[in-house]
mmCIF file of C-alpha atoms and ligand atoms in Angstrom:
data_model
loop_
_atom_site.group_PDB
_atom_site.id
_atom_site.type_symbol
_atom_site.label_atom_id
_atom_site.label_comp_id
_atom_site.label_asym_id
_atom_site.label_seq_id
_atom_site.Cartn_x
_atom_site.Cartn_y
_atom_site.Cartn_z
ATOM 1 C CA UNK X 205 -0.027 0.025 -0.007
ATOM 2 C CA UNK X 206 2.785 2.468 1.003
ATOM 3 C CA UNK X 207 4.674 1.826 -1.725
ATOM 4 C CA UNK X 208 2.072 2.787 -4.491
ATOM 5 C CA UNK X 209 0.933 5.901 -2.179
ATOM 6 C CA UNK X 210 4.759 6.885 -2.550
ATOM 7 C CA UNK X 211 4.979 5.865 -6.630
ATOM 8 C CA UNK X 212 2.014 8.433 -6.522
ATOM 9 C CA UNK X 213 3.337 11.074 -4.530
ATOM 10 C CA UNK X 214 6.140 11.521 -6.490
ATOM 11 C CA UNK X 215 4.125 12.373 -9.405
ATOM 12 C CA UNK X 216 1.306 14.718 -7.704
ATOM 13 C CA UNK X 217 2.571 15.474 -3.871
ATOM 14 C CA UNK X 218 -0.658 16.346 -3.033
ATOM 15 C CA UNK X 219 -1.912 12.554 -3.874
ATOM 16 C CA UNK X 220 -4.728 12.079 -0.439
ATOM 17 C CA UNK X 221 -5.623 8.309 0.572
ATOM 18 C CA UNK X 222 -9.470 7.259 1.078
ATOM 19 C CA UNK X 223 -10.359 10.634 0.014
ATOM 20 C CA UNK X 224 -14.320 10.926 0.658
ATOM 21 C CA UNK X 225 -15.818 11.219 -3.125
ATOM 22 C CA UNK X 226 -18.758 12.519 -1.330
ATOM 23 C CA UNK X 227 -17.056 16.377 -1.129
ATOM 24 C CA UNK X 228 -16.868 16.618 -4.652
ATOM 25 C CA UNK X 229 -20.046 14.772 -6.018
ATOM 26 C CA UNK X 230 -22.909 16.938 -7.518
ATOM 27 C CA UNK X 231 -25.116 14.802 -5.760
ATOM 28 C CA UNK X 232 -22.995 14.773 -2.606
ATOM 29 C CA UNK X 233 -22.671 10.914 -1.522
ATOM 30 C CA UNK X 234 -19.916 8.533 -2.554
ATOM 31 C CA UNK X 235 -17.788 6.152 -0.207
ATOM 32 C CA UNK X 236 -13.633 7.254 -0.460
ATOM 33 C CA UNK X 237 -11.066 6.734 -2.974
ATOM 34 C CA UNK X 238 -8.400 4.991 -2.057
ATOM 35 C CA UNK X 239 -6.084 6.969 -4.236
ATOM 36 C CA UNK X 240 -7.369 10.901 -4.805
ATOM 37 C CA UNK X 241 -4.659 11.823 -7.678
ATOM 38 C CA UNK X 242 -4.703 15.234 -9.474
ATOM 39 C CA UNK X 243 -2.213 15.297 -12.477
ATOM 40 C CA UNK X 244 -1.494 18.879 -14.230
ATOM 41 C CA UNK X 245 -0.160 17.719 -17.261
ATOM 42 C CA UNK X 246 0.047 15.032 -19.619
ATOM 43 C CA UNK X 247 3.140 13.418 -18.609
ATOM 44 C CA UNK X 248 1.937 13.315 -15.027
ATOM 45 C CA UNK X 249 -1.487 11.720 -16.375
ATOM 46 C CA UNK X 250 0.475 9.033 -18.316
ATOM 47 C CA UNK X 251 2.742 8.226 -15.179
ATOM 48 C CA UNK X 252 0.021 7.513 -13.067
ATOM 49 C CA UNK X 253 -1.824 5.093 -15.687
ATOM 50 C CA UNK X 254 1.641 3.310 -15.543
ATOM 51 C CA UNK X 255 1.056 3.095 -12.236
ATOM 52 C CA UNK X 256 -2.182 1.659 -12.490
ATOM 53 C CA UNK X 257 -1.405 -1.050 -15.135
ATOM 54 C CA UNK X 258 1.935 -1.581 -12.058
ATOM 55 C CA UNK X 259 -0.084 -2.874 -9.472
ATOM 56 C CA UNK X 260 -3.051 -3.748 -11.788
ATOM 57 C CA UNK X 261 -5.650 -0.727 -9.864
ATOM 58 C CA UNK X 262 -8.689 -0.054 -11.468
ATOM 59 C CA UNK X 263 -8.940 3.605 -12.342
ATOM 60 C CA UNK X 264 -11.746 6.210 -12.517
ATOM 61 C CA UNK X 265 -11.743 10.006 -13.783
ATOM 62 C CA UNK X 266 -13.498 12.242 -12.716
ATOM 63 C CA UNK X 267 -14.294 16.202 -13.634
ATOM 64 C CA UNK X 268 -16.603 17.663 -11.227
ATOM 65 C CA UNK X 269 -18.590 14.888 -10.332
ATOM 66 C CA UNK X 270 -22.127 16.028 -11.200
ATOM 67 C CA UNK X 271 -22.845 13.357 -13.688
ATOM 68 C CA UNK X 272 -22.335 10.282 -11.969
ATOM 69 C CA UNK X 273 -23.649 8.566 -8.762
ATOM 70 C CA UNK X 274 -20.222 6.784 -6.836
ATOM 71 C CA UNK X 275 -21.796 3.577 -4.560
ATOM 72 C CA UNK X 276 -21.622 4.471 -0.804
ATOM 73 C CA UNK X 277 -18.592 1.938 -0.598
ATOM 74 C CA UNK X 278 -16.629 4.054 -2.525
ATOM 75 C CA UNK X 279 -13.980 3.119 -5.255
ATOM 76 C CA UNK X 280 -10.871 0.733 -4.498
ATOM 77 C CA UNK X 281 -8.622 2.115 -6.805
ATOM 78 C CA UNK X 282 -7.090 5.384 -8.577
ATOM 79 C CA UNK X 283 -8.864 8.554 -8.894
ATOM 80 C CA UNK X 284 -7.610 10.879 -11.064
ATOM 81 C CA UNK X 285 -9.774 14.339 -11.126
ATOM 82 C CA UNK X 286 -9.183 16.768 -13.446
ATOM 83 C CA UNK X 287 -8.804 19.852 -11.543
ATOM 84 C CA UNK X 288 -5.623 20.548 -11.887
ATOM 85 C CA UNK X 289 -6.164 20.297 -15.829
ATOM 86 C CA UNK X 290 -7.160 24.208 -15.143
ATOM 87 C CA UNK X 291 -5.542 26.071 -17.703
ATOM 88 C CA UNK X 292 -7.277 27.631 -21.052
ATOM 89 C CA UNK X 293 -5.812 30.151 -23.560
ATOM 90 C CA UNK X 294 -7.406 32.164 -26.813
ATOM 91 C CA UNK X 295 -6.255 31.408 -30.111
ATOM 92 C CA UNK X 296 -7.969 33.418 -32.980
ATOM 93 C CA UNK X 297 -11.429 32.754 -32.575
ATOM 94 C CA UNK X 298 -10.520 29.022 -30.766
ATOM 95 C CA UNK X 299 -10.207 28.350 -27.242
ATOM 96 C CA UNK X 300 -8.517 25.553 -25.929
ATOM 97 C CA UNK X 301 -8.550 24.322 -22.698
ATOM 98 C CA UNK X 302 -7.940 21.719 -20.287
ATOM 99 C CA UNK X 303 -9.723 18.972 -19.462
ATOM 100 C CA UNK X 304 -10.435 20.352 -16.156
ATOM 101 C CA UNK X 305 -11.549 23.506 -16.591
ATOM 102 C CA UNK X 306 -14.967 24.413 -16.042
ATOM 103 C CA UNK X 307 -17.698 24.546 -18.917
ATOM 104 C CA UNK X 308 -18.311 28.358 -16.426
ATOM 105 C CA UNK X 309 -14.882 29.273 -17.198
ATOM 106 C CA UNK X 310 -15.510 28.323 -20.780
ATOM 107 C CA UNK X 311 -18.495 30.979 -21.190
ATOM 108 C CA UNK X 312 -16.700 33.761 -19.010
ATOM 109 C CA UNK X 313 -13.849 33.539 -21.481
ATOM 110 C CA UNK X 314 -16.639 34.156 -24.755
ATOM 111 C CA UNK X 315 -17.205 36.903 -22.947
ATOM 112 C CA UNK X 316 -14.711 38.506 -22.655
ATOM 113 C CA UNK X 317 -13.131 37.409 -26.152
ATOM 114 C CA UNK X 318 -16.922 38.308 -27.571
ATOM 115 C CA UNK X 319 -17.023 34.099 -28.710
ATOM 116 C CA UNK X 320 -19.771 32.995 -29.229
ATOM 117 C CA UNK X 321 -21.187 29.209 -30.469
ATOM 118 C CA UNK X 322 -21.637 27.991 -26.615
ATOM 119 C CA UNK X 323 -23.873 29.941 -24.757
ATOM 120 C CA UNK X 324 -26.088 26.907 -24.613
ATOM 121 C CA UNK X 325 -23.739 25.258 -21.958
ATOM 122 C CA UNK X 326 -24.774 27.779 -19.171
ATOM 123 C CA UNK X 327 -25.937 26.589 -16.215
ATOM 124 C CA UNK X 328 -24.135 23.185 -16.576
ATOM 125 C CA UNK X 329 -21.422 22.669 -13.994
ATOM 126 C CA UNK X 330 -19.304 20.773 -15.397
ATOM 127 C CA UNK X 331 -15.529 20.372 -16.758
ATOM 128 C CA UNK X 332 -14.943 20.547 -20.681
ATOM 129 C CA UNK X 333 -14.026 16.569 -19.958
ATOM 130 C CA UNK X 334 -17.323 15.513 -18.521
ATOM 131 C CA UNK X 335 -18.828 17.600 -21.038
ATOM 132 C CA UNK X 336 -17.258 15.918 -24.039
ATOM 133 C CA UNK X 337 -17.671 11.894 -22.559
ATOM 134 C CA UNK X 338 -20.931 12.450 -22.426
ATOM 135 C CA UNK X 339 -21.711 15.588 -24.331
ATOM 136 C CA UNK X 340 -23.070 17.041 -22.918
ATOM 137 C CA UNK X 341 -25.695 20.571 -23.892
ATOM 138 C CA UNK X 342 -29.429 21.163 -24.541
ATOM 139 C CA UNK X 343 -32.497 19.208 -26.363
ATOM 140 C CA UNK X 344 -30.947 20.648 -29.848
ATOM 141 C CA UNK X 345 -27.366 21.802 -29.330
ATOM 142 C CA UNK X 346 -24.520 19.746 -28.150
ATOM 143 C CA UNK X 347 -20.729 20.712 -27.014
ATOM 144 C CA UNK X 348 -19.869 18.386 -30.023
ATOM 145 C CA UNK X 349 -21.186 21.550 -32.485
ATOM 146 C CA UNK X 350 -18.197 23.105 -31.472
ATOM 147 C CA UNK X 351 -15.365 21.035 -31.218
ATOM 148 C CA UNK X 352 -12.772 20.567 -33.565
ATOM 149 C CA UNK X 353 -10.386 18.680 -32.146
ATOM 150 C CA UNK X 354 -9.925 16.341 -28.812
ATOM 151 C CA UNK X 355 -6.458 15.529 -27.084
ATOM 152 C CA UNK X 356 -6.929 11.568 -25.307
ATOM 153 C CA UNK X 357 -4.379 9.339 -23.780
ATOM 154 C CA UNK X 358 -5.733 5.963 -24.822
ATOM 155 C CA UNK X 359 -6.047 3.693 -21.352
ATOM 156 C CA UNK X 360 -4.920 0.615 -23.947
ATOM 157 C CA UNK X 361 -1.288 1.753 -24.471
ATOM 158 C CA UNK X 362 -0.987 4.991 -22.922
ATOM 159 C CA UNK X 363 -0.374 6.786 -26.007
ATOM 160 C CA UNK X 364 -1.623 10.030 -26.313
ATOM 161 C CA UNK X 365 -3.488 11.082 -29.535
ATOM 162 C CA UNK X 366 -5.435 14.381 -31.189
ATOM 163 C CA UNK X 367 -8.494 13.049 -32.519
ATOM 164 C CA UNK X 368 -9.820 15.519 -35.082
ATOM 165 C CA UNK X 369 -13.824 15.658 -34.804
ATOM 166 C CA UNK X 370 -14.625 13.885 -37.446
ATOM 167 C CA UNK X 371 -12.742 10.904 -35.809
ATOM 168 C CA UNK X 372 -15.125 11.009 -32.474
ATOM 169 C CA UNK X 373 -18.366 8.326 -32.627
ATOM 170 C CA UNK X 374 -20.302 11.588 -30.672
ATOM 171 C CA UNK X 375 -24.296 10.697 -30.355
ATOM 172 C CA UNK X 376 -26.760 11.442 -27.641
ATOM 173 C CA UNK X 377 -25.035 12.049 -24.239
ATOM 174 C CA UNK X 378 -22.154 9.917 -25.496
ATOM 175 C CA UNK X 379 -19.156 11.248 -26.731
ATOM 176 C CA UNK X 380 -17.835 7.754 -27.953
ATOM 177 C CA UNK X 381 -14.956 7.758 -25.814
ATOM 178 C CA UNK X 382 -14.382 5.271 -24.076
ATOM 179 C CA UNK X 383 -11.090 3.689 -23.468
ATOM 180 C CA UNK X 384 -9.475 6.924 -22.963
ATOM 181 C CA UNK X 385 -8.715 10.425 -20.941
ATOM 182 C CA UNK X 386 -9.261 13.558 -21.969
ATOM 183 C CA UNK X 387 -6.791 15.711 -21.941
ATOM 184 C CA UNK X 388 -8.296 18.404 -23.669
ATOM 185 C CA UNK X 389 -10.403 20.113 -26.530
ATOM 186 C CA UNK X 390 -9.546 23.171 -28.968
ATOM 187 C CA UNK X 391 -13.314 24.648 -29.831
ATOM 188 C CA UNK X 392 -14.015 26.631 -32.549
ATOM 189 C CA UNK X 393 -15.775 29.612 -32.523
ATOM 190 C CA UNK X 394 -17.279 32.473 -33.708
ATOM 191 C CA UNK X 395 -16.425 36.676 -32.925
ATOM 192 C CA UNK X 396 -19.753 38.342 -32.173
ATOM 193 C CA UNK X 397 -21.597 40.761 -29.671
ATOM 194 C CA UNK X 398 -20.473 40.564 -26.144
ATOM 195 C CA UNK X 399 -23.730 42.066 -25.243
ATOM 196 C CA UNK X 400 -25.414 39.503 -27.033
ATOM 197 C CA UNK X 401 -23.528 36.700 -26.060
ATOM 198 C CA UNK X 402 -24.313 37.610 -21.907
ATOM 199 C CA UNK X 403 -27.952 38.119 -22.528
ATOM 200 C CA UNK X 404 -28.381 35.071 -23.856
ATOM 201 C CA UNK X 405 -26.265 32.895 -21.637
ATOM 202 C CA UNK X 406 -28.420 34.907 -18.922
ATOM 203 C CA UNK X 407 -31.662 33.730 -21.153
ATOM 204 C CA UNK X 408 -30.174 29.909 -20.664
ATOM 205 C CA UNK X 409 -29.628 30.723 -17.057
ATOM 206 C CA UNK X 410 -33.222 31.744 -16.077
ATOM 207 C CA UNK X 411 -34.898 28.586 -17.906
ATOM 208 C CA UNK X 412 -33.302 26.120 -15.665
ATOM 209 C CA UNK X 413 -33.757 28.595 -12.396
ATOM 210 C CA UNK X 414 -37.220 28.110 -13.912
ATOM 211 C CA UNK X 415 -37.385 24.607 -14.075
ATOM 212 C CA UNK X 416 -34.489 22.676 -12.383
ATOM 213 C CA UNK X 417 -34.192 22.221 -8.623
ATOM 214 C CA UNK X 418 -31.018 23.753 -8.604
ATOM 215 C CA UNK X 419 -31.315 24.897 -4.732
ATOM 216 C CA UNK X 420 -30.449 20.780 -4.221
ATOM 217 C CA UNK X 421 -27.569 18.796 -4.706
ATOM 218 C CA UNK X 422 -27.829 16.615 -8.288
ATOM 219 C CA UNK X 423 -26.828 15.088 -10.941
ATOM 220 C CA UNK X 424 -28.747 17.193 -13.492
ATOM 221 C CA UNK X 425 -31.007 14.590 -15.540
ATOM 222 C CA UNK X 426 -30.610 11.125 -14.272
ATOM 223 C CA UNK X 427 -32.170 9.343 -17.146
ATOM 224 C CA UNK X 428 -31.820 9.666 -21.053
ATOM 225 C CA UNK X 429 -34.734 10.891 -23.002
ATOM 226 C CA UNK X 430 -36.180 7.689 -25.247
ATOM 227 C CA UNK X 431 -37.011 8.211 -28.812
ATOM 228 C CA UNK X 432 -39.163 10.645 -29.477
ATOM 229 C CA UNK X 433 -40.014 11.350 -25.636
ATOM 230 C CA UNK X 434 -38.629 12.579 -22.183
ATOM 231 C CA UNK X 435 -37.773 10.749 -19.251
ATOM 232 C CA UNK X 436 -39.456 13.107 -16.499
ATOM 233 C CA UNK X 437 -42.999 13.349 -18.169
ATOM 234 C CA UNK X 438 -43.122 9.845 -17.616
ATOM 235 C CA UNK X 439 -41.806 9.417 -14.540
ATOM 236 C CA UNK X 440 -44.517 12.006 -13.787
ATOM 237 C CA UNK X 441 -46.926 10.221 -15.470
ATOM 238 C CA UNK X 442 -46.007 7.607 -13.266
ATOM 239 C CA UNK X 443 -47.188 9.415 -10.258
ATOM 240 C CA UNK X 444 -43.394 9.717 -8.835
ATOM 241 C CA UNK X 445 -42.961 13.314 -8.103
ATOM 242 C CA UNK X 446 -42.165 13.044 -4.720
ATOM 243 C CA UNK X 447 -40.985 9.998 -4.640
ATOM 244 C CA UNK X 448 -38.764 9.420 -1.225
ATOM 245 C CA UNK X 449 -35.756 6.914 -0.729
ATOM 246 C CA UNK X 450 -33.696 8.417 2.454
ATOM 247 C CA UNK X 451 -32.749 11.674 2.451
ATOM 248 C CA UNK X 452 -33.239 10.904 -1.745
ATOM 249 C CA UNK X 453 -36.283 11.829 -3.587
ATOM 250 C CA UNK X 454 -37.868 13.141 -7.170
ATOM 251 C CA UNK X 455 -37.781 16.465 -7.551
ATOM 252 C CA UNK X 456 -41.381 17.901 -7.575
ATOM 253 C CA UNK X 457 -40.289 20.324 -10.145
ATOM 254 C CA UNK X 458 -38.648 18.560 -12.518
ATOM 255 C CA UNK X 459 -39.149 14.581 -12.115
ATOM 256 C CA UNK X 460 -36.017 13.273 -14.417
ATOM 257 C CA UNK X 461 -34.109 14.992 -11.626
ATOM 258 C CA UNK X 462 -33.260 13.001 -7.949
ATOM 259 C CA UNK X 463 -32.207 15.424 -5.219
ATOM 260 C CA UNK X 464 -30.610 15.008 -1.643
ATOM 261 C CA UNK X 465 -32.434 16.347 0.433
ATOM 262 C CA UNK X 466 -29.497 16.545 2.996
ATOM 263 C CA UNK X 467 -28.437 13.727 4.156
ATOM 264 C CA UNK X 468 -28.561 11.202 1.528
ATOM 265 C CA UNK X 469 -26.917 7.467 0.543
ATOM 266 C CA UNK X 470 -25.528 7.098 -2.579
ATOM 267 C CA UNK X 471 -28.010 3.542 -2.225
ATOM 268 C CA UNK X 472 -31.137 5.800 -1.114
ATOM 269 C CA UNK X 473 -30.279 7.803 -4.901
ATOM 270 C CA UNK X 474 -29.654 3.902 -6.362
ATOM 271 C CA UNK X 475 -33.433 2.145 -4.858
ATOM 272 C CA UNK X 476 -34.716 5.900 -6.563
ATOM 273 C CA UNK X 477 -33.797 4.698 -9.943
ATOM 274 C CA UNK X 478 -34.770 0.684 -9.275
ATOM 275 C CA UNK X 479 -37.882 1.973 -8.819
ATOM 276 C CA UNK X 480 -38.361 4.507 -11.622
ATOM 277 C CA UNK X 481 -36.858 1.960 -14.056
ATOM 278 C CA UNK X 482 -39.611 -0.576 -12.799
ATOM 279 C CA UNK X 483 -42.317 1.544 -12.965
ATOM 280 C CA UNK X 484 -41.927 3.478 -16.037
ATOM 281 C CA UNK X 485 -41.369 -0.088 -17.301
ATOM 282 C CA UNK X 486 -44.728 -1.787 -15.703
ATOM 283 C CA UNK X 487 -46.843 1.129 -17.367
ATOM 284 C CA UNK X 488 -44.834 2.136 -20.734
ATOM 285 C CA UNK X 489 -43.385 -0.961 -21.585
ATOM 286 C CA UNK X 490 -40.111 1.078 -21.899
ATOM 287 C CA UNK X 491 -36.729 0.525 -20.280
ATOM 288 C CA UNK X 492 -35.683 3.811 -19.207
ATOM 289 C CA UNK X 493 -31.835 4.423 -19.222
ATOM 290 C CA UNK X 494 -29.867 6.200 -17.148
ATOM 291 C CA UNK X 495 -27.616 9.234 -18.082
ATOM 292 C CA UNK X 496 -25.626 9.363 -15.086
ATOM 293 C CA UNK X 497 -22.481 6.968 -14.485
ATOM 294 C CA UNK X 498 -22.956 4.512 -12.384
ATOM 295 C CA UNK X 499 -19.720 3.950 -10.560
ATOM 296 C CA UNK X 500 -19.371 0.513 -8.160
ATOM 297 C CA UNK X 501 -21.648 -1.660 -6.390
ATOM 298 C CA UNK X 502 -24.767 -1.448 -4.930
ATOM 299 C CA UNK X 503 -27.813 -2.957 -3.567
ATOM 300 C CA UNK X 504 -26.616 -4.179 -0.052
HETATM 301 C C1 FAD G 711 -28.142 21.209 -12.570
HETATM 302 C C2 FAD G 711 -27.918 20.386 -13.285
HETATM 303 C C3 FAD G 711 -27.511 20.704 -14.655
HETATM 304 C C4 FAD G 711 -27.394 19.789 -15.895
HETATM 305 N N1 FAD G 711 -27.890 20.126 -16.879
HETATM 306 C C5 FAD G 711 -27.373 19.406 -17.848
HETATM 307 C C6 FAD G 711 -27.867 19.907 -19.312
HETATM 308 O O1 FAD G 711 -28.714 20.332 -19.491
HETATM 309 N N2 FAD G 711 -27.212 19.206 -19.899
HETATM 310 C C7 FAD G 711 -26.096 17.819 -19.360
HETATM 311 O O2 FAD G 711 -25.831 17.728 -20.809
HETATM 312 N N3 FAD G 711 -26.026 17.907 -18.805
HETATM 313 C C8 FAD G 711 -26.467 18.354 -17.810
HETATM 314 N N4 FAD G 711 -25.948 18.245 -16.524
HETATM 315 C C9 FAD G 711 -25.062 16.885 -16.079
HETATM 316 C C10 FAD G 711 -23.235 17.412 -15.949
HETATM 317 O O3 FAD G 711 -23.337 18.588 -15.746
HETATM 318 C C11 FAD G 711 -22.502 17.235 -17.103
HETATM 319 O O4 FAD G 711 -23.238 16.272 -17.779
HETATM 320 C C12 FAD G 711 -21.350 17.905 -17.244
HETATM 321 O O5 FAD G 711 -20.690 17.535 -18.523
HETATM 322 C C13 FAD G 711 -20.456 16.476 -16.192
HETATM 323 O O6 FAD G 711 -19.082 17.026 -16.058
HETATM 324 P P1 FAD G 711 -18.271 16.751 -15.031
HETATM 325 O O7 FAD G 711 -16.837 17.307 -15.321
HETATM 326 O O8 FAD G 711 -19.025 17.095 -14.122
HETATM 327 O O9 FAD G 711 -18.475 15.143 -15.103
HETATM 328 P P2 FAD G 711 -18.104 13.937 -13.968
HETATM 329 O O10 FAD G 711 -19.546 13.737 -13.650
HETATM 330 O O11 FAD G 711 -16.941 14.384 -13.356
HETATM 331 O O12 FAD G 711 -17.944 12.517 -15.297
HETATM 332 C C14 FAD G 711 -18.765 11.863 -16.300
HETATM 333 C C15 FAD G 711 -18.280 10.633 -16.843
HETATM 334 O O13 FAD G 711 -17.520 11.574 -17.472
HETATM 335 C C16 FAD G 711 -16.417 10.616 -17.035
HETATM 336 N N5 FAD G 711 -14.777 11.508 -17.137
HETATM 337 C C17 FAD G 711 -14.756 13.241 -16.722
HETATM 338 N N6 FAD G 711 -14.072 13.962 -17.240
HETATM 339 C C18 FAD G 711 -13.475 12.699 -17.971
HETATM 340 C C19 FAD G 711 -11.856 13.314 -18.574
HETATM 341 N N7 FAD G 711 -11.435 14.138 -18.628
HETATM 342 N N8 FAD G 711 -11.626 11.842 -19.346
HETATM 343 C C20 FAD G 711 -12.365 11.052 -19.447
HETATM 344 N N9 FAD G 711 -13.222 10.196 -19.081
HETATM 345 C C21 FAD G 711 -13.666 12.051 -18.091
HETATM 346 C C22 FAD G 711 -16.168 9.897 -15.367
HETATM 347 O O14 FAD G 711 -15.969 9.094 -15.203
HETATM 348 C C23 FAD G 711 -17.394 10.056 -16.138
HETATM 349 O O15 FAD G 711 -17.697 8.455 -16.494
HETATM 350 C C24 FAD G 711 -26.557 19.117 -15.218
HETATM 351 C C25 FAD G 711 -25.952 18.344 -13.930
HETATM 352 C C26 FAD G 711 -26.270 18.874 -13.047
HETATM 353 C C27 FAD G 711 -26.108 18.839 -11.726
#
């Protein structure tokens, strides 16, 4: 154990053992990470991946944790946090950022440099890496539309690559990048008018405040929309708004949100997910698929 810790500390001084993941997840739940490491460049990422390989340790990459449910038992391996991959630069009308840059920071830069094209990301609380991984966005606007290329490290051979957008299989809530760690990305934007960009960002945020329970910890929409339908509507029609398990509850404001009312465990949230799937299957014969990533073991 000490040998692994020392190897990781040699790469990242601030490596933490038994780090409570509830500190950083959107739901504010989740048990400890055996090792929590925060690299700041590709070289450090590669060295960490070699340590994982040498000691046969499972790996989890985490951005802001706003699209993830982690077991209360935690993660018995290495969690790579992208929080120190936080550099951003503007070249002509393009923005290059490392994976851990928050979407809100990208939008702030867009306002400062009068760049338009990503306003619809307003109010999505994650990082660039997390957003690319799930092709985050709204019903008709996705982050992939503005991507020029993505810098990745392959988890298979620990090699870095620049993937042009055309080589990436983006789809509805999928970046098609499983098997890669995203290190950074280049966004292609357009020159716009600062006031108009600011107004659009504020408008998107206003709609969110009106329709989403932002006052509670959550991971946004829990289920993907089945083709031509809305998961939230199906859940509401099953009479599940307000349904609770322990400290977790289906939001009264938005039925596709599960909220932590203060002392929820990941197990409570998981129970609600199972109940929703069961009811929607029973009433509509539709198998809902989760949009959030579920990590670790649940149920006893
Ligand atoms: C209030 C609220 C509103 C939301 N609204 C929206 C919305 O409108 N649209 C939308 O699409 N989403 C929405 N979300 C979900 C979430 O914020 C986005 O999906 C966000 O982009 C996730 O980023 P993250 O950094 O938090 O990812 P995380 O939750 O940290 O990770 C998500 C997944 O991506 C992987 N991952 C993260 N970073 C990397 C990386 N660098 N390399 C490889 N894998 C990585 C993780 O392993 C995990 O599987 C919302 C969430 C909340 C809480």
